CSV table of C-alpha atoms in Angstrom, one decimal:
chain,number,residue,atom,x,y,z
A,29,MET,CA,-41.3,-8.2,7.7
A,30,ASP,CA,-42.2,-11.5,9.0
A,31,LYS,CA,-39.4,-14.0,9.8
A,32,LYS,CA,-39.4,-16.2,6.6
A,33,ARG,CA,-38.7,-12.7,4.6
A,34,PHE,CA,-36.2,-11.1,7.0
A,35,THR,CA,-34.5,-15.1,6.8
A,36,HIS,CA,-34.3,-13.9,2.7
A,37,ILE,CA,-32.9,-10.8,3.2
A,38,LEU,CA,-30.3,-12.2,5.6
A,39,LEU,CA,-29.3,-14.7,3.2
A,40,ILE,CA,-29.0,-12.6,0.4
A,41,ILE,CA,-27.1,-9.6,2.4
A,42,GLY,CA,-24.5,-12.8,3.2
A,43,VAL,CA,-24.1,-13.8,-0.2
A,44,LEU,CA,-23.8,-10.2,-1.5
A,45,SER,CA,-20.8,-10.0,1.6
A,46,VAL,CA,-18.6,-12.3,0.0
A,47,PHE,CA,-18.4,-10.0,-3.1
A,48,VAL,CA,-18.1,-6.9,-1.4
A,49,SER,CA,-15.9,-7.7,1.1
A,50,VAL,CA,-12.6,-8.5,-1.2
A,51,PRO,CA,-9.7,-8.4,0.9
A,52,MET,CA,-7.5,-5.6,0.2
A,53,ALA,CA,-4.6,-7.7,-0.2
A,54,PHE,CA,-2.3,-7.0,-3.3
A,55,ALA,CA,1.4,-7.5,-3.2
A,56,ILE,CA,1.1,-4.8,-6.3
A,57,SER,CA,4.3,-3.8,-6.9
A,58,ASP,CA,5.7,-4.9,-10.1
A,59,ALA,CA,9.0,-5.9,-8.8
A,60,TYR,CA,7.8,-9.2,-7.6
A,61,LYS,CA,6.0,-9.6,-11.0
A,62,GLY,CA,5.0,-13.4,-11.0
A,63,ASN,CA,6.3,-14.6,-8.2
A,64,ILE,CA,3.9,-14.0,-5.4
A,65,TYR,CA,2.0,-16.9,-4.0
A,66,GLN,CA,-1.7,-16.3,-3.7
A,67,PRO,CA,-3.1,-18.2,-0.5
A,68,GLY,CA,-6.6,-16.1,-0.6
A,69,THR,CA,-8.5,-15.1,1.7
A,70,LEU,CA,-7.3,-16.5,5.3
A,71,LYS,CA,-9.1,-16.2,8.7
A,72,PRO,CA,-8.2,-13.0,9.8
A,73,ASN,CA,-7.1,-14.3,13.5
A,74,ASP,CA,-6.1,-17.7,14.2
A,75,SER,CA,-4.1,-17.4,17.9
A,76,LYS,CA,-4.3,-16.7,21.1
A,77,LEU,CA,-2.1,-14.2,22.4
A,78,LYS,CA,0.2,-15.3,25.9
A,79,VAL,CA,1.4,-11.8,26.6
A,80,LYS,CA,-0.3,-8.4,26.8
A,81,VAL,CA,0.4,-4.7,27.3
A,82,GLY,CA,2.5,-4.3,30.5
A,83,ASP,CA,3.9,-7.2,30.6
A,84,PRO,CA,8.2,-7.9,30.1
A,85,ALA,CA,8.8,-9.2,26.8
A,86,PRO,CA,9.7,-12.7,26.1
A,87,ASP,CA,13.4,-12.5,25.2
A,88,PHE,CA,14.8,-14.8,22.3
A,89,LYS,CA,18.0,-15.2,20.1
A,90,LEU,CA,17.5,-16.0,16.3
A,91,PRO,CA,19.6,-15.9,13.2
A,92,SER,CA,19.2,-13.3,10.9
A,93,THR,CA,19.7,-12.8,6.7
A,94,SER,CA,23.0,-11.0,7.8
A,95,GLY,CA,24.4,-14.2,9.5
A,96,GLU,CA,24.5,-12.9,13.0
A,97,LYS,CA,22.5,-14.0,16.0
A,98,VAL,CA,20.1,-11.0,16.9
A,99,SER,CA,18.4,-11.0,20.8
A,100,LEU,CA,16.0,-9.0,22.0
A,101,SER,CA,17.7,-8.2,25.3
A,102,GLN,CA,20.6,-6.5,23.2
A,103,TYR,CA,18.8,-3.6,23.0
A,104,ARG,CA,17.8,-2.9,26.1
A,105,GLY,CA,18.3,0.2,27.9
A,106,LYS,CA,18.9,1.1,24.2
A,107,LYS,CA,16.5,1.2,21.5
A,108,ASN,CA,12.9,0.7,21.4
A,109,VAL,CA,12.0,-2.0,19.6
A,110,ILE,CA,9.3,-3.1,17.0
A,111,LEU,CA,8.8,-6.3,16.3
A,112,SER,CA,7.2,-6.8,13.0
A,113,PHE,CA,6.0,-10.3,12.8
A,114,VAL,CA,4.9,-11.3,8.9
A,115,PRO,CA,3.2,-14.7,8.0
A,116,ALA,CA,5.5,-15.7,5.3
A,117,ALA,CA,7.8,-14.9,2.2
A,118,TRP,CA,6.7,-14.5,-1.4
A,119,THR,CA,3.0,-14.1,0.1
A,120,PRO,CA,0.7,-10.9,-0.5
A,121,VAL,CA,0.5,-8.0,1.9
A,122,CYS,CA,4.0,-9.4,3.6
A,123,SER,CA,5.8,-8.4,0.1
A,124,ASP,CA,4.3,-5.1,0.4
A,125,GLN,CA,4.7,-4.5,4.4
A,126,TRP,CA,8.7,-3.9,4.6
A,127,PRO,CA,9.2,-2.7,1.5
A,128,GLY,CA,7.3,0.7,3.1
A,129,TYR,CA,8.7,0.6,6.4
A,130,ASN,CA,12.4,0.6,4.5
A,131,ILE,CA,11.9,4.1,3.4
A,132,ALA,CA,10.5,5.2,6.9
A,133,LYS,CA,14.0,5.0,8.7
A,134,ASP,CA,14.2,8.5,9.3
A,135,PHE,CA,10.5,8.2,11.0
A,136,PHE,CA,11.4,5.2,13.1
A,137,ASN,CA,14.6,7.5,13.8
A,138,GLN,CA,12.8,9.9,15.6
A,139,TYR,CA,11.2,7.4,17.9
A,140,ASP,CA,14.6,5.8,19.1
A,141,ALA,CA,13.4,2.6,17.5
A,142,ILE,CA,14.9,-0.5,15.9
A,143,LEU,CA,12.6,-2.7,13.9
A,144,LEU,CA,13.0,-6.3,13.5
A,145,GLY,CA,11.1,-8.4,11.1
A,146,ILE,CA,10.4,-12.0,11.7
A,147,THR,CA,8.9,-14.7,9.8
A,148,VAL,CA,9.0,-18.5,10.2
A,149,ASP,CA,10.5,-19.1,6.8
A,150,ASN,CA,14.1,-20.4,7.0
A,151,ILE,CA,17.1,-18.0,6.1
A,152,PRO,CA,17.7,-18.8,2.5
A,153,THR,CA,14.1,-18.1,1.5
A,154,LEU,CA,13.9,-15.0,3.6
A,155,PHE,CA,17.5,-13.6,2.3
A,156,ALA,CA,15.9,-14.3,-1.8
A,157,TRP,CA,12.5,-12.8,-0.8
A,158,THR,CA,14.1,-9.8,0.9
A,159,ASN,CA,16.4,-9.2,-1.8
A,160,GLN,CA,13.5,-8.3,-4.0
A,161,MET,CA,12.8,-5.2,-1.7
A,162,GLY,CA,15.8,-3.6,-1.9
A,163,HIS,CA,18.5,-3.0,0.9
A,164,LEU,CA,16.7,-3.1,4.2
A,165,TRP,CA,18.0,-1.2,7.1
A,166,PHE,CA,16.4,-3.4,10.1
A,167,PRO,CA,17.5,-7.0,10.4
A,168,ILE,CA,15.3,-9.7,9.1
A,169,LEU,CA,14.9,-12.8,11.7
A,170,SER,CA,14.3,-16.1,11.1
A,171,ASP,CA,12.1,-18.1,13.3
A,172,PHE,CA,12.2,-21.4,11.3
A,173,TRP,CA,13.7,-23.5,14.4
A,174,PRO,CA,12.4,-24.9,16.5
A,175,HIS,CA,9.6,-24.4,14.3
A,176,GLY,CA,7.8,-20.6,15.0
A,177,ALA,CA,9.3,-20.8,19.1
A,178,VAL,CA,9.1,-17.3,18.9
A,179,ALA,CA,5.9,-16.6,17.6
A,180,LYS,CA,4.4,-19.4,19.6
A,181,LYS,CA,5.8,-17.8,22.9
A,182,TYR,CA,3.8,-14.5,22.1
A,183,GLY,CA,1.3,-16.5,21.2
A,184,VAL,CA,1.2,-15.3,17.3
A,185,LEU,CA,1.3,-18.5,15.7
A,186,ARG,CA,-1.6,-19.8,13.6
A,187,SER,CA,-2.8,-23.2,13.7
A,188,ASP,CA,-1.2,-24.1,10.0
A,189,GLY,CA,2.3,-22.8,11.5
A,190,VAL,CA,2.9,-19.3,10.0
A,191,SER,CA,2.9,-16.7,12.4
A,192,GLU,CA,-0.3,-13.5,12.3
A,193,ARG,CA,0.7,-10.0,10.8
A,194,ALA,CA,1.1,-8.9,14.2
A,195,LEU,CA,3.1,-5.6,15.6
A,196,LEU,CA,4.6,-5.0,19.2
A,197,VAL,CA,6.0,-2.2,20.7
A,198,ILE,CA,8.5,-3.0,23.4
A,199,ASP,CA,10.2,0.1,24.9
A,200,LYS,CA,13.9,0.5,26.2
A,201,LYS,CA,12.8,-1.4,29.7
A,202,GLY,CA,12.0,-4.1,27.7
A,203,ILE,CA,8.3,-3.6,28.7
A,204,ILE,CA,5.5,-4.4,25.8
A,205,ARG,CA,3.7,-1.0,25.2
A,206,TYR,CA,1.5,-1.7,22.0
A,207,ILE,CA,0.3,-5.3,20.6
A,208,ASP,CA,-1.5,-4.9,16.8
A,209,VAL,CA,-2.5,-8.6,16.0
A,210,HIS,CA,-3.6,-7.3,12.6
A,211,ASP,CA,-5.6,-9.3,10.3
A,212,ILE,CA,-3.6,-11.7,8.2
A,213,ASN,CA,-5.2,-10.0,5.0
A,214,LYS,CA,-4.8,-6.8,5.6
A,215,ARG,CA,-1.9,-4.1,5.8
A,216,PRO,CA,-1.9,-2.5,9.1
A,217,PRO,CA,-1.5,1.4,8.5
A,218,LEU,CA,1.8,3.2,9.1
A,219,GLU,CA,0.2,5.7,11.2
A,220,GLU,CA,-0.8,3.6,14.0
A,221,LEU,CA,2.7,2.3,14.6
A,222,MET,CA,3.5,5.8,15.1
A,223,LYS,CA,1.0,6.9,16.9
A,224,ALA,CA,2.3,3.7,19.4
A,225,LEU,CA,5.7,5.2,19.3
A,226,GLU,CA,4.7,8.6,19.9
A,227,LYS,CA,3.3,7.3,23.1
A,228,LEU,CA,6.6,6.1,24.2
A,229,LYS,CA,8.2,9.9,24.0
B,214,MET,CA,-43.6,-14.9,-6.6
B,215,LYS,CA,-44.8,-11.6,-5.0
B,216,LYS,CA,-42.8,-13.0,-1.6
B,217,TYR,CA,-39.6,-13.1,-3.5
B,218,LEU,CA,-39.8,-9.2,-4.6
B,219,ILE,CA,-38.2,-7.4,-2.1
B,220,PRO,CA,-35.8,-9.9,-1.5
B,221,LEU,CA,-34.9,-9.7,-4.9
B,222,THR,CA,-34.9,-6.0,-5.6
B,223,ILE,CA,-32.9,-5.7,-2.6
B,224,MET,CA,-30.2,-8.1,-4.0
B,225,ILE,CA,-29.7,-6.3,-7.4
B,226,LEU,CA,-29.8,-2.7,-5.6
B,227,LEU,CA,-27.3,-3.8,-3.2
B,228,PHE,CA,-25.0,-5.8,-6.1
B,229,SER,CA,-25.5,-2.2,-8.1
B,230,VAL,CA,-24.0,-0.5,-5.6
B,231,PHE,CA,-21.1,-2.2,-3.9
B,232,ALA,CA,-20.3,-4.9,-6.5
B,233,PHE,CA,-20.4,-3.4,-9.5
B,234,PRO,CA,-17.3,-0.9,-9.3
B,235,VAL,CA,-15.2,-3.9,-8.0
B,236,LEU,CA,-16.2,-5.5,-10.7
B,237,ALA,CA,-16.1,-3.1,-13.7
B,238,ALA,CA,-12.7,-2.7,-14.2
B,239,ASN,CA,-11.3,-6.2,-15.2
B,240,LYS,CA,-7.9,-4.5,-17.2
B,241,PRO,CA,-5.9,-1.6,-16.7
B,242,PRO,CA,-6.9,1.4,-19.0
B,243,GLU,CA,-5.0,1.7,-21.8
B,244,LYS,CA,-3.8,3.6,-25.2
B,245,GLY,CA,-6.8,4.7,-27.2
B,246,GLU,CA,-9.8,4.5,-24.0
B,247,SER,CA,-10.8,7.1,-21.8
B,248,LEU,CA,-9.9,7.3,-18.0
B,249,PRO,CA,-12.2,5.7,-15.5
B,250,ALA,CA,-14.3,7.5,-13.2
B,251,ILE,CA,-11.8,9.0,-11.0
B,252,ASN,CA,-12.4,11.8,-8.2
B,253,LEU,CA,-9.5,13.1,-6.4
B,254,PRO,CA,-9.7,16.2,-3.7
B,255,ILE,CA,-8.7,19.3,-4.5
B,256,PRO,CA,-5.4,20.2,-2.8
B,257,LYS,CA,-5.2,22.2,0.1
B,258,ASN,CA,-2.1,23.6,-0.4
B,259,LEU,CA,-2.0,26.4,-2.3
B,260,ASP,CA,0.8,25.8,-4.6
B,261,GLU,CA,-0.4,22.6,-5.5
B,262,ARG,CA,-3.8,24.1,-6.4
B,263,SER,CA,-2.2,26.5,-8.6
B,264,TYR,CA,0.1,23.9,-10.3
B,265,LEU,CA,-3.1,22.3,-11.6
B,266,GLY,CA,-5.1,25.2,-12.2
B,267,LEU,CA,-7.9,24.4,-9.7
B,268,SER,CA,-9.6,26.2,-7.0
B,269,GLY,CA,-12.0,25.9,-4.3
B,270,SER,CA,-12.7,23.0,-2.4
B,271,GLY,CA,-14.2,19.7,-3.3
B,272,THR,CA,-13.3,17.1,-5.9
B,273,PHE,CA,-12.2,17.0,-9.2
B,274,LYS,CA,-11.6,15.2,-12.5
B,275,ILE,CA,-8.0,14.7,-14.0
B,276,PRO,CA,-8.9,16.0,-17.3
B,277,GLN,CA,-9.8,19.5,-15.4
B,278,ILE,CA,-6.4,19.4,-14.7
B,279,LYS,CA,-5.4,23.1,-16.6
B,280,ALA,CA,-2.8,21.5,-19.2
B,281,LYS,CA,-3.0,19.9,-22.6
B,282,VAL,CA,-1.3,16.8,-20.9
B,283,VAL,CA,-1.3,15.3,-17.8
B,284,ILE,CA,0.9,12.4,-16.5
B,285,VAL,CA,-0.4,10.3,-13.7
B,286,GLU,CA,1.6,7.5,-11.8
B,287,ILE,CA,0.1,5.2,-10.4
B,288,TYR,CA,2.7,3.9,-7.3
B,289,SER,CA,2.7,3.0,-3.7
B,290,MET,CA,4.8,3.5,-0.8
B,291,TYR,CA,5.3,-0.2,-0.4
B,292,CYS,CA,6.6,-0.8,-3.9
B,293,PRO,CA,10.3,-1.0,-4.0
B,294,TYR,CA,10.2,-0.2,-7.7
B,295,CYS,CA,8.2,3.1,-7.3
B,296,GLN,CA,10.9,4.1,-4.7
B,297,LYS,CA,13.7,3.4,-6.7
B,298,ASP,CA,11.9,5.4,-9.5
B,299,ALA,CA,11.1,8.2,-7.7
B,300,PRO,CA,14.0,10.4,-8.2
B,301,GLY,CA,14.1,9.8,-11.7
B,302,VAL,CA,9.9,11.0,-11.7
B,303,ASN,CA,11.0,13.9,-9.8
B,304,GLU,CA,13.8,14.7,-12.6
B,305,LEU,CA,11.1,14.5,-15.3
B,306,TYR,CA,8.7,17.2,-13.2
B,307,ARG,CA,12.2,19.4,-13.1
B,308,LEU,CA,12.3,18.6,-17.0
B,309,ILE,CA,9.0,20.4,-17.8
B,310,GLU,CA,9.2,22.7,-15.3
B,311,ASN,CA,12.5,24.6,-16.3
B,312,ASN,CA,11.3,24.7,-20.3
B,313,PRO,CA,9.2,27.6,-20.9
B,314,ASP,CA,7.5,25.9,-23.9
B,315,ILE,CA,6.3,23.0,-21.9
B,316,LYS,CA,5.8,24.4,-18.1
B,317,ASN,CA,2.2,25.1,-18.5
B,318,LYS,CA,1.2,22.1,-21.2
B,319,ILE,CA,2.3,19.7,-19.3
B,320,LYS,CA,1.3,18.2,-15.4
B,321,LEU,CA,2.3,15.3,-13.0
B,322,ILE,CA,0.3,13.6,-10.4
B,323,GLY,CA,0.6,10.4,-8.4
B,324,ILE,CA,-1.9,8.3,-6.9
B,325,GLY,CA,-0.7,6.3,-3.8
B,326,ALA,CA,-2.8,3.0,-4.5
B,327,GLY,CA,-3.7,1.6,-0.7
B,328,ASN,CA,-1.9,4.6,1.1
B,329,THR,CA,-3.3,6.3,4.0
B,330,PRO,CA,-2.8,10.5,3.9
B,331,TYR,CA,0.0,9.7,6.0
B,332,GLU,CA,1.7,6.9,4.1
B,333,VAL,CA,1.6,9.3,1.1
B,334,GLU,CA,3.4,11.9,3.5
B,335,ILE,CA,6.0,9.7,4.1
B,336,PHE,CA,6.7,9.2,0.5
B,337,LYS,CA,6.6,12.9,-0.5
B,338,LYS,CA,9.0,13.8,2.5
B,339,THR,CA,11.5,11.2,1.7
B,340,TYR,CA,11.9,11.7,-2.2
B,341,ASN,CA,11.0,14.9,-1.8
B,342,VAL,CA,8.5,14.6,-4.2
B,343,PRO,CA,7.7,18.0,-5.9
B,344,PHE,CA,4.3,17.3,-7.5
B,345,PRO,CA,0.8,16.6,-6.0
B,346,LEU,CA,0.1,13.1,-4.6
B,347,PHE,CA,-2.9,11.9,-3.9
B,348,PRO,CA,-4.1,8.6,-1.3
B,349,ASP,CA,-6.2,5.8,-2.5
B,350,LYS,CA,-6.7,4.7,1.0
B,351,ASP,CA,-9.3,1.7,0.3
B,352,TYR,CA,-7.7,1.0,-3.1
B,353,ALA,CA,-11.3,2.6,-4.8
B,354,ILE,CA,-8.8,4.2,-7.6
B,355,HIS,CA,-6.6,1.3,-8.3
B,356,LYS,CA,-9.7,-1.3,-8.5
B,357,ALA,CA,-10.9,1.3,-11.0
B,358,CYS,CA,-8.1,0.9,-13.2
B,359,GLY,CA,-8.2,-2.7,-13.0
B,360,GLU,CA,-5.7,-3.4,-10.1
B,361,VAL,CA,-3.0,-2.6,-12.0
B,362,ARG,CA,0.7,-3.1,-10.9
B,363,THR,CA,2.6,-0.6,-10.0
B,364,PRO,CA,3.9,1.9,-10.9
B,365,TYR,CA,1.6,2.4,-13.4
B,366,PHE,CA,2.1,5.2,-16.1
B,367,MET,CA,-0.7,6.9,-18.1
B,368,VAL,CA,-0.5,9.7,-20.2
B,369,ILE,CA,-3.7,11.7,-21.1
B,370,LYS,CA,-4.1,14.1,-23.4
B,371,ILE,CA,-6.7,16.7,-22.7
B,372,ASN,CA,-8.9,18.0,-25.8
B,373,GLU,CA,-9.8,21.7,-26.6
B,374,ASP,CA,-13.4,20.9,-26.3
B,375,GLY,CA,-12.6,19.2,-22.5
B,376,THR,CA,-12.7,15.5,-23.7
B,377,HIS,CA,-9.6,13.3,-23.3
B,378,GLN,CA,-8.0,10.1,-24.2
B,379,ILE,CA,-5.4,8.4,-23.0
B,380,VAL,CA,-2.4,8.4,-25.6
B,381,HIS,CA,0.4,5.9,-23.2
B,382,THR,CA,0.6,3.6,-20.7
B,383,GLN,CA,3.6,1.5,-19.4
B,384,LEU,CA,3.8,-0.7,-16.6
B,385,GLY,CA,7.2,0.2,-14.7
B,386,ASN,CA,10.3,0.3,-17.1
B,387,TYR,CA,10.8,3.8,-16.5
B,388,PRO,CA,13.4,4.5,-18.9
B,389,GLY,CA,14.4,7.8,-16.9
B,390,ALA,CA,13.3,11.2,-17.0
B,391,GLU,CA,14.7,12.7,-20.5
B,392,PRO,CA,13.3,9.4,-23.0
B,393,PHE,CA,10.2,9.0,-20.6
B,394,LEU,CA,9.7,13.0,-21.9
B,395,GLU,CA,10.6,12.4,-25.1
B,396,LEU,CA,8.0,9.8,-25.5
B,397,VAL,CA,5.1,12.1,-23.6
B,398,LEU,CA,5.6,14.5,-26.3
B,399,LYS,CA,5.0,12.5,-29.0
B,400,ALA,CA,2.5,10.3,-28.0
B,401,SER,CA,0.5,13.1,-27.2
B,402,GLY,CA,1.3,15.4,-30.3
B,403,LEU,CA,3.2,18.7,-28.5
B,404,LYS,CA,6.3,17.7,-30.8
């Protein structure tokens, strides 16, 4: 095959890949009706992690939708903690992710784990958005001000000011045991997280 | 022109293989239509296999289910409305199974749009779902069904000659087990 022909084929495959790699980014529940903003396909990752597995997890204290302030250190010695950073309220994928965790409470309990949901949205936005999901059993924290400070501390703040879709598992000693900075356009499969929790046993 | 022939052929082939199914369904299946091509795995679980009247292994198509009517719910474990409706849909199953007149005529299945097998299991265990649920991990069925929002209900009438027809569809608005069963019976002509 000559070089020119090869270039043609590559070009065509490139163009086609746009069609075939349509992201699996749906907020398909009718619960949200027309209220989900469609940002289109985004760059899968757009930040540089500042922590790694084995590091002590940086502590933080953030306001929650229930009105209380929640710190990471309050769970030290008591619970394994899963930090679930999601990019933004009222967007696809994010709107699907926490309702799924909401029915898996028993599965998280098996691993003595608490989930902390975090976005850079402010409390009123988070309050309205999470109310559409039914009653969530885990705290929802606002990393709004100083904007995205916690996301930045962990290295999951994107250049446009929203966070990555990231999951971190922190054990009872406060050590990071699992990090998944997922493709922002896709929902992380639940089994991957459960496998990480299984390793804590 | 000749030099473009090979790239052009490859392009057409690739496009037809990959892109067509994605673009094929631009709207959900509706009343009066046939189902899109949906292949589901024959359940490994004996009870589920016997409930659906299937045998062997491999895949099956919904009209192969041994019934006069099949109710399909496209749902997701991540969908709050599907979660809220789950107990009511279980009740529909029980109403059917406890009525000897319709027990073997109406069957119920769920397809978890974008759900992995593990996620389907979580939904099944959380709500004690008594009827077969199938994962649609890569959204393939969801796409074939015009990327419907969830929950989406389809009532399919299976004719004696093996042909089938969708006799009712509905996005959400699940009215509860009894009214929904009444609707299914009327739409399918079983009543």
